[in-house]
CSV table of C-alpha atoms and ligand atoms in Angstrom, one decimal:
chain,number,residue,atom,x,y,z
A,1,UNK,CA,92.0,139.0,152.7
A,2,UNK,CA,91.3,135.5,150.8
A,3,UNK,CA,90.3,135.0,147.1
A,4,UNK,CA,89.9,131.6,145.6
A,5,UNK,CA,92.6,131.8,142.6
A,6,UNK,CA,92.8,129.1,139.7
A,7,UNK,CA,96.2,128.1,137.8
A,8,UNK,CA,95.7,128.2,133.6
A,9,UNK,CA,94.7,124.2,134.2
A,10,UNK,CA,91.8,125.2,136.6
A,11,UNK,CA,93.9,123.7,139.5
A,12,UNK,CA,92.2,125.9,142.5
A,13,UNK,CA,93.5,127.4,145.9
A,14,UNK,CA,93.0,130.3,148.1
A,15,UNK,CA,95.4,132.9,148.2
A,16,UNK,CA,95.4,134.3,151.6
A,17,UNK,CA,97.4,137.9,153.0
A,18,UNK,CA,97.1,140.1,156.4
A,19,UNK,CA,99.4,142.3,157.9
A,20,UNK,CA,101.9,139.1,159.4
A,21,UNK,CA,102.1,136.7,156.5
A,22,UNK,CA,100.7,135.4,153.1
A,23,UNK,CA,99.8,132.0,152.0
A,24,UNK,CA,98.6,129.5,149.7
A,25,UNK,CA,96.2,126.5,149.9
A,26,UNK,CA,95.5,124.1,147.4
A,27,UNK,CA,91.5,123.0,147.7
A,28,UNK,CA,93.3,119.5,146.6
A,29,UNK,CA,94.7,117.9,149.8
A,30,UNK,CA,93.8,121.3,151.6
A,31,UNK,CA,97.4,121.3,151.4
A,32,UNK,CA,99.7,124.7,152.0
A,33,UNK,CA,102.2,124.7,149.9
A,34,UNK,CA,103.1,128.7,150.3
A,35,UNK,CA,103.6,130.5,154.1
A,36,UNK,CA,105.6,133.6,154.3
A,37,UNK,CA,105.7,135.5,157.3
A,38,UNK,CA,105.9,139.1,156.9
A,39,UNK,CA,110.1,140.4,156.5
A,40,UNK,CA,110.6,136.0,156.5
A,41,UNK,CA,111.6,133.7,153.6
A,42,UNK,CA,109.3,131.6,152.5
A,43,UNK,CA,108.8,128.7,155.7
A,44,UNK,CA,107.5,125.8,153.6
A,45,UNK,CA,110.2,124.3,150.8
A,46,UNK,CA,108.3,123.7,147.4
A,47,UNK,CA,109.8,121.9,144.6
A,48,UNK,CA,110.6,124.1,141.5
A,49,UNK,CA,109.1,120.9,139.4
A,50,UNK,CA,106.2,120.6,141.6
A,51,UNK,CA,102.9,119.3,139.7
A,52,UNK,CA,99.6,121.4,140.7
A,53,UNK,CA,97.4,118.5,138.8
A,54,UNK,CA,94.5,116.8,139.8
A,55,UNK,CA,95.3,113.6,141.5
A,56,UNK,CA,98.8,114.5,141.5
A,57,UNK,CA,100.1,115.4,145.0
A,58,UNK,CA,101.8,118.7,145.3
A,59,UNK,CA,105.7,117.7,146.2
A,60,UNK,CA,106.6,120.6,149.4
A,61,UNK,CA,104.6,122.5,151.7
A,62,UNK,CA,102.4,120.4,154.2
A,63,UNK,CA,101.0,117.3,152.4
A,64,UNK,CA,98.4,115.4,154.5
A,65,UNK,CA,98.3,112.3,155.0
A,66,UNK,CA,95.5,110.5,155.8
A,67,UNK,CA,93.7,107.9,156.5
A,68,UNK,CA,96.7,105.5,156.6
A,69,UNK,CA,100.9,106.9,156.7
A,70,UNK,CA,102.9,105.4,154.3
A,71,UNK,CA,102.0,102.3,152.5
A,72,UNK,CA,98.8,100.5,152.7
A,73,UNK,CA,99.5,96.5,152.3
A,74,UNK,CA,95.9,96.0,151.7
A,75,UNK,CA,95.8,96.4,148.5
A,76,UNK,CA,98.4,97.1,146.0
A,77,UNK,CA,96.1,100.4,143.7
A,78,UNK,CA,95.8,102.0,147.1
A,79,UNK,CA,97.7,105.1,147.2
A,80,UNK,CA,100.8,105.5,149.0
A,81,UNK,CA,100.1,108.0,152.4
A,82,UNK,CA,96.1,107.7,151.9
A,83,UNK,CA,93.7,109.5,149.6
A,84,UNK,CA,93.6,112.6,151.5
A,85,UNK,CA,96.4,114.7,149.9
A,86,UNK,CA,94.8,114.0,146.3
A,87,UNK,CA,91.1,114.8,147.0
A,88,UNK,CA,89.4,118.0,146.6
A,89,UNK,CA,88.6,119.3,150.2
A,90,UNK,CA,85.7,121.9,150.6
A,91,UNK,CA,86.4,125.6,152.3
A,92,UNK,CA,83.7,125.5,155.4
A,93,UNK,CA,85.7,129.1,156.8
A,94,UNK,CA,87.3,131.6,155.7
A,95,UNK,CA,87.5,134.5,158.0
A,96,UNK,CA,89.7,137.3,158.9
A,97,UNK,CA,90.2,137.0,163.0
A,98,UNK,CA,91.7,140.7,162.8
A,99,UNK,CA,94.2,142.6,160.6
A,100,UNK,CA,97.0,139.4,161.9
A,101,UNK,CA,95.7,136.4,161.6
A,102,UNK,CA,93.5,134.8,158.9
A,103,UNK,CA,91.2,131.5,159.8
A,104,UNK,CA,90.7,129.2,157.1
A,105,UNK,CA,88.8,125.4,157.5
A,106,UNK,CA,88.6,122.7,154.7
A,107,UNK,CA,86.6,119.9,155.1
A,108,UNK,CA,86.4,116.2,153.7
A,109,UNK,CA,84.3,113.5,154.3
A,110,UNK,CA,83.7,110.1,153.3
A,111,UNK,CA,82.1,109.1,150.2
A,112,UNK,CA,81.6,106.3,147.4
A,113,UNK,CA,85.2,106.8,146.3
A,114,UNK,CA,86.8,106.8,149.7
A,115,UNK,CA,84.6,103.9,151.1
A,116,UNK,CA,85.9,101.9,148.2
A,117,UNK,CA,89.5,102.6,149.6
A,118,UNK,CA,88.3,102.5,153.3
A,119,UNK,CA,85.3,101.3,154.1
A,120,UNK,CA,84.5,103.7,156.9
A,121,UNK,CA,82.3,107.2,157.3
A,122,UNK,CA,84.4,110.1,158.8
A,123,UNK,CA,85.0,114.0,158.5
A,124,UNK,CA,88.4,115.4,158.9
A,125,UNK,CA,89.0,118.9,158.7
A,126,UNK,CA,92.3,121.0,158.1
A,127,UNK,CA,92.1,124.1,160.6
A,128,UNK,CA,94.6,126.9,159.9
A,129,UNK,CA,95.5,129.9,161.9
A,130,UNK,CA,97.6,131.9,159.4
A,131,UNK,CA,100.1,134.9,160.8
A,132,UNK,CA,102.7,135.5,162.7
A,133,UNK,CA,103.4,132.0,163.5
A,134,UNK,CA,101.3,129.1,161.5
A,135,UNK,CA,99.2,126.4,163.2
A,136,UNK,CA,97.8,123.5,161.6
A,137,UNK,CA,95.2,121.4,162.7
A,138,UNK,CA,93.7,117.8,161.6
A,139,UNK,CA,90.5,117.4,163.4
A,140,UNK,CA,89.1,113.5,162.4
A,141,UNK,CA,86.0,112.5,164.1
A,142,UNK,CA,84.9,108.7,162.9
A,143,UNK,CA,81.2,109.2,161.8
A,144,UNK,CA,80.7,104.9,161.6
A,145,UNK,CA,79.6,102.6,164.5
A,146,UNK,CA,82.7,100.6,164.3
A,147,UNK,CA,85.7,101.6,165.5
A,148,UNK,CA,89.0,102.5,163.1
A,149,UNK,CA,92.5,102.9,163.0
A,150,UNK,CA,94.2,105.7,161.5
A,151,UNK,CA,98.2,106.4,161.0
A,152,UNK,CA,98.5,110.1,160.2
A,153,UNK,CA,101.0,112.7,159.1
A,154,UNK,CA,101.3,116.5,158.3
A,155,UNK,CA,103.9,115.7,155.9
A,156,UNK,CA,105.8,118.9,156.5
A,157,UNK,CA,108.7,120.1,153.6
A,158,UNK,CA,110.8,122.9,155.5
A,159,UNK,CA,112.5,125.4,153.5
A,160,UNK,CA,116.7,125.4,154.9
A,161,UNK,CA,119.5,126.7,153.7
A,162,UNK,CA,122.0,123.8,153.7
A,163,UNK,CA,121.3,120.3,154.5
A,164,UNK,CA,124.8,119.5,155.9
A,165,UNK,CA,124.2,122.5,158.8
A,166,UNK,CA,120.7,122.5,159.9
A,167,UNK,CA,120.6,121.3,163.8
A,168,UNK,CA,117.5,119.5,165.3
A,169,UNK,CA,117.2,120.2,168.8
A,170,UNK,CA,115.3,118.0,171.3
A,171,UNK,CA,115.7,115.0,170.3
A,172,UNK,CA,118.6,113.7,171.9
A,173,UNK,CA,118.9,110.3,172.7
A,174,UNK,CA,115.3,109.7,171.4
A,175,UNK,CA,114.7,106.2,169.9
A,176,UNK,CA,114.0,106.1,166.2
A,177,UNK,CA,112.8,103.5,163.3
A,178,UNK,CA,115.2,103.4,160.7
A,179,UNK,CA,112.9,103.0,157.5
A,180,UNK,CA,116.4,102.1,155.4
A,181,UNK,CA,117.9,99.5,157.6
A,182,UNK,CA,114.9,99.1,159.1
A,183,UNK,CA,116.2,99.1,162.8
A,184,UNK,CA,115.7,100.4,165.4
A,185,UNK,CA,118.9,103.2,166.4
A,186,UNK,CA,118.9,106.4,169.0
A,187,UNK,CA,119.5,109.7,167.8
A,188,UNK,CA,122.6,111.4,168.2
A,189,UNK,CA,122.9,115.0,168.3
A,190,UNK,CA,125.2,116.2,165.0
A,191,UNK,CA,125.0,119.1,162.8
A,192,UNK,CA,123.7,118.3,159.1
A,193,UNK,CA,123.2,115.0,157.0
A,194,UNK,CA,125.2,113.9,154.4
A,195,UNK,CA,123.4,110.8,153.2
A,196,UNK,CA,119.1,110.2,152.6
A,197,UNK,CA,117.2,109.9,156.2
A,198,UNK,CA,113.9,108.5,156.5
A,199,UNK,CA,113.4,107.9,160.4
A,200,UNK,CA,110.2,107.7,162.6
A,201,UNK,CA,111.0,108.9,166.1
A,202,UNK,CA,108.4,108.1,169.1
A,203,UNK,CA,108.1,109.6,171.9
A,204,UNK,CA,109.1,113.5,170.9
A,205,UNK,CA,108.7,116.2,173.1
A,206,UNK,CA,106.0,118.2,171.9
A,207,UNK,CA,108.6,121.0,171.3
A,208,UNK,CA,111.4,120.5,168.8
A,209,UNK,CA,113.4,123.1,167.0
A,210,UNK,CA,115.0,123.5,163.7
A,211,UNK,CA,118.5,125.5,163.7
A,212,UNK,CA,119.3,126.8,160.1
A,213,UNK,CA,122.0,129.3,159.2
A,214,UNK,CA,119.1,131.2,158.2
A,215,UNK,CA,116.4,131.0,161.5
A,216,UNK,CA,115.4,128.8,163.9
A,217,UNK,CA,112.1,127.5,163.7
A,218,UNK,CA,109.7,125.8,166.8
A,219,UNK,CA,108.0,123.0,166.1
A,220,UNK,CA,105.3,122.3,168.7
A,221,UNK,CA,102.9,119.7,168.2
A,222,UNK,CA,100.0,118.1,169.8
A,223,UNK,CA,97.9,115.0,169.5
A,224,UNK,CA,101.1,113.3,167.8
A,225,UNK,CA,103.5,110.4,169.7
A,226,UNK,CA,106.0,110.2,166.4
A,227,UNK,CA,108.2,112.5,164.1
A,228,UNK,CA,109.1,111.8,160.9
A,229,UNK,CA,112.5,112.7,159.7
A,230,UNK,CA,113.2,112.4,155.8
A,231,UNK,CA,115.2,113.8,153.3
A,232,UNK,CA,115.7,112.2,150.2
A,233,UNK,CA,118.8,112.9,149.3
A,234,UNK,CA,120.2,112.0,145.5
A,235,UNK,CA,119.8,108.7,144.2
A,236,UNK,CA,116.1,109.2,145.5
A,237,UNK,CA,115.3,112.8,144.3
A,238,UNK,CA,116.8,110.9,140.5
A,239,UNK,CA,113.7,109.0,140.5
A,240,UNK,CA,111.4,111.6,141.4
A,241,UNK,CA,109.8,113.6,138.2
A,242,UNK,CA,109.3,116.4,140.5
A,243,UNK,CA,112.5,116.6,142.0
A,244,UNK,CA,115.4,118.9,140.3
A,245,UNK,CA,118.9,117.4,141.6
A,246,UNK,CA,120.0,119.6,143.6
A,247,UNK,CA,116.3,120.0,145.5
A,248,UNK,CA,117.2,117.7,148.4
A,249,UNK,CA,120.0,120.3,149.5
A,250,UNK,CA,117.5,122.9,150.7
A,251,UNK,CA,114.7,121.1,151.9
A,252,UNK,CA,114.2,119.0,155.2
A,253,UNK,CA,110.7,117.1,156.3
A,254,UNK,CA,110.0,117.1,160.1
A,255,UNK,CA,106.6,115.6,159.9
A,256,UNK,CA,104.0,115.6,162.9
A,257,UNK,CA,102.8,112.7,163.1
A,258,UNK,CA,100.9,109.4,164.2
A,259,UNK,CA,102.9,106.7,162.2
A,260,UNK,CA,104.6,103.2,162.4
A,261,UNK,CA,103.6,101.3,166.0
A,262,UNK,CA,101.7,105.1,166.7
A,263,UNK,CA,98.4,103.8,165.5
A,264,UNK,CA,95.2,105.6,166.7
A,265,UNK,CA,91.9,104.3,167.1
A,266,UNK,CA,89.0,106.2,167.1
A,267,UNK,CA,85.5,105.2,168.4
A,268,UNK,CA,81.9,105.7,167.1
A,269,UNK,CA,81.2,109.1,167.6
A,270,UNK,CA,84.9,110.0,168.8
A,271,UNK,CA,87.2,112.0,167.2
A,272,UNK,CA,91.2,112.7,167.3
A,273,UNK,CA,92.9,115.9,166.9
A,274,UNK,CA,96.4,116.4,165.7
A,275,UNK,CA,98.6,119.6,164.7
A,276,UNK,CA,101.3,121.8,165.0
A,277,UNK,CA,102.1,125.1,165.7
A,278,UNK,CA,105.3,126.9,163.6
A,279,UNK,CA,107.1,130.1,165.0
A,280,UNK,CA,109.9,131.8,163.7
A,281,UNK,CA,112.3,132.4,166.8
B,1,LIG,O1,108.2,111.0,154.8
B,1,LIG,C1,108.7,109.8,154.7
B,1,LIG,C2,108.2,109.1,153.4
B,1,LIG,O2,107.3,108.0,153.8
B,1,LIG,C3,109.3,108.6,152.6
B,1,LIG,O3,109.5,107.2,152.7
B,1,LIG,C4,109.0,109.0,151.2
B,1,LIG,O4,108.3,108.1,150.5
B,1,LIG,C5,108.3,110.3,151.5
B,1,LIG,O5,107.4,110.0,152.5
B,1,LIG,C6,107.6,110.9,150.3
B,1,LIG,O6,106.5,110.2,149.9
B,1,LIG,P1,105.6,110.7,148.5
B,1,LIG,O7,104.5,109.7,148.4
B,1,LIG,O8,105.1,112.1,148.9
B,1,LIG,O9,106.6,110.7,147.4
């Protein structure tokens, strides 16, 4: 079952439930912020002083960003992690596979206000499969007859239990790009964090996992050569309007991703797919 719900301020999203889980999806950013598989907590962390306003990215779930990660140098109005997350996509699917899993596709193309940003004609779409386990999909094909680069990110806020004991597993001895020191280090297998991380690894295997004291989640992705790691611990959160104090403690981002040196160029015509699949284990 979907329905297209509205908060008192008209902000939209679809409200989706089956048999395995429920979820939310803004129509801004086509971003899930809610996905709660059936006898599960809540798998996505949202912030209790998240903003659902226009132009105002939602601060948990799975922001996207596109068409640039991070940053953009070239020019100092454009937004940081692209326009994606802050545009109103369009619902091209919504469909009911069978009582257990729930298909749902947003769509956004280029347009006046995004060719003044970057000056390019594309379609990207967000392609979820919502149930027992959640995959997300960013499908881009590059509708202009000149190639372009893209850095790309499902900007992923998972919900944990305690930052100083969560355990990632399978990525020892990967290399990293400290965005803080802004060196390079290797990672070192250790329980927890006790101080703000904001890494990009390359080269991940394309299955990683998440140990909580609450679950242990899979991480598989595809289409993506870099993970980033951040969490932004409290000086950081202080700064952030929607942030409470103590947020940082129960949330970590592992974002699938195509960032830093793991540029991607698309050709007339061509098109790039990128995604990840979460399972409870
Ligand atoms: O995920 C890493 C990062 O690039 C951090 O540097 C931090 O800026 C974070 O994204 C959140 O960015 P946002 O624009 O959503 O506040």
């Amino acid at each position: 079952m979907t329905a297209l719900k509205h908060f008192n301020n008209g902000f939209a999203y679809l409200e989706i439930e089956n048999r395995q889980a429920k979820a939310k999806i803004a129509l801004q950013g086509a971003h899930i912020f809610e996905y709660t598989k059936e006898g599960e907590a809540s798998l996505l962390w949202l912030s209790q002083k998240s903003l659902f306003e226009n132009n105002k990215a939602i601060r948990g779930g799975i922001p996207v960003c596109f068409p640039w990660f991070g940053k953009n140098d070239k020019g100092k109005d454009l937004p940081q992690h692209g326009f994606a997350r802050t545009m109103i996509w369009d619902v091209v699917l919504q469909e009911d596979l069978d009582e257990c899993t729930t298909h749902i596709v947003l769509r956004l193309e280029s347009n006046a206000a995004t060719k003044k940003m970057w000056n390019y004609d594309f379609h990207v779409e967000l392609d979820f499969l919502i149930g027992k386990q959640l995959q997300v999909s960013m499908h881009i094909k590059n509708c202009s007859t000149i190639p372009f680069d893209v850095t790309t990110a499902l900007h992923t806020y998972f919900k944990i239990s305690n930052i100083n004991k969560v355990l990632l597993d399978g990525l020892s001895h990967n290399q990293y790009y400290d965005a803080l020191t802004k060196k390079r280090g290797t990672h070192q297998d250790s329980t927890g964090f006790s101080q703000e991380v904001d890494r990009i690894y390359y080269a991940v295997p394309n299955k990683i996992y998440l140990q909580d004291e609450m679950r242990k989640v899979e991480i598989e992705s595809f289409g993506a050569h870099s993970l980033v790691v951040w969490n932004p611990w409290i000086e950081k959160s202080k700064h952030m309007r929607d942030m409470t104090p103590d947020g940082y403690k129960t949330m970590l981002c592992l974002e699938t991703a195509n960032a830093g040196d793991d540029i991607v160029t698309i050709h007339p015509n061509q098109s790039h797919k990128i995604g990840a699949i979460y399972r409870i284990v």
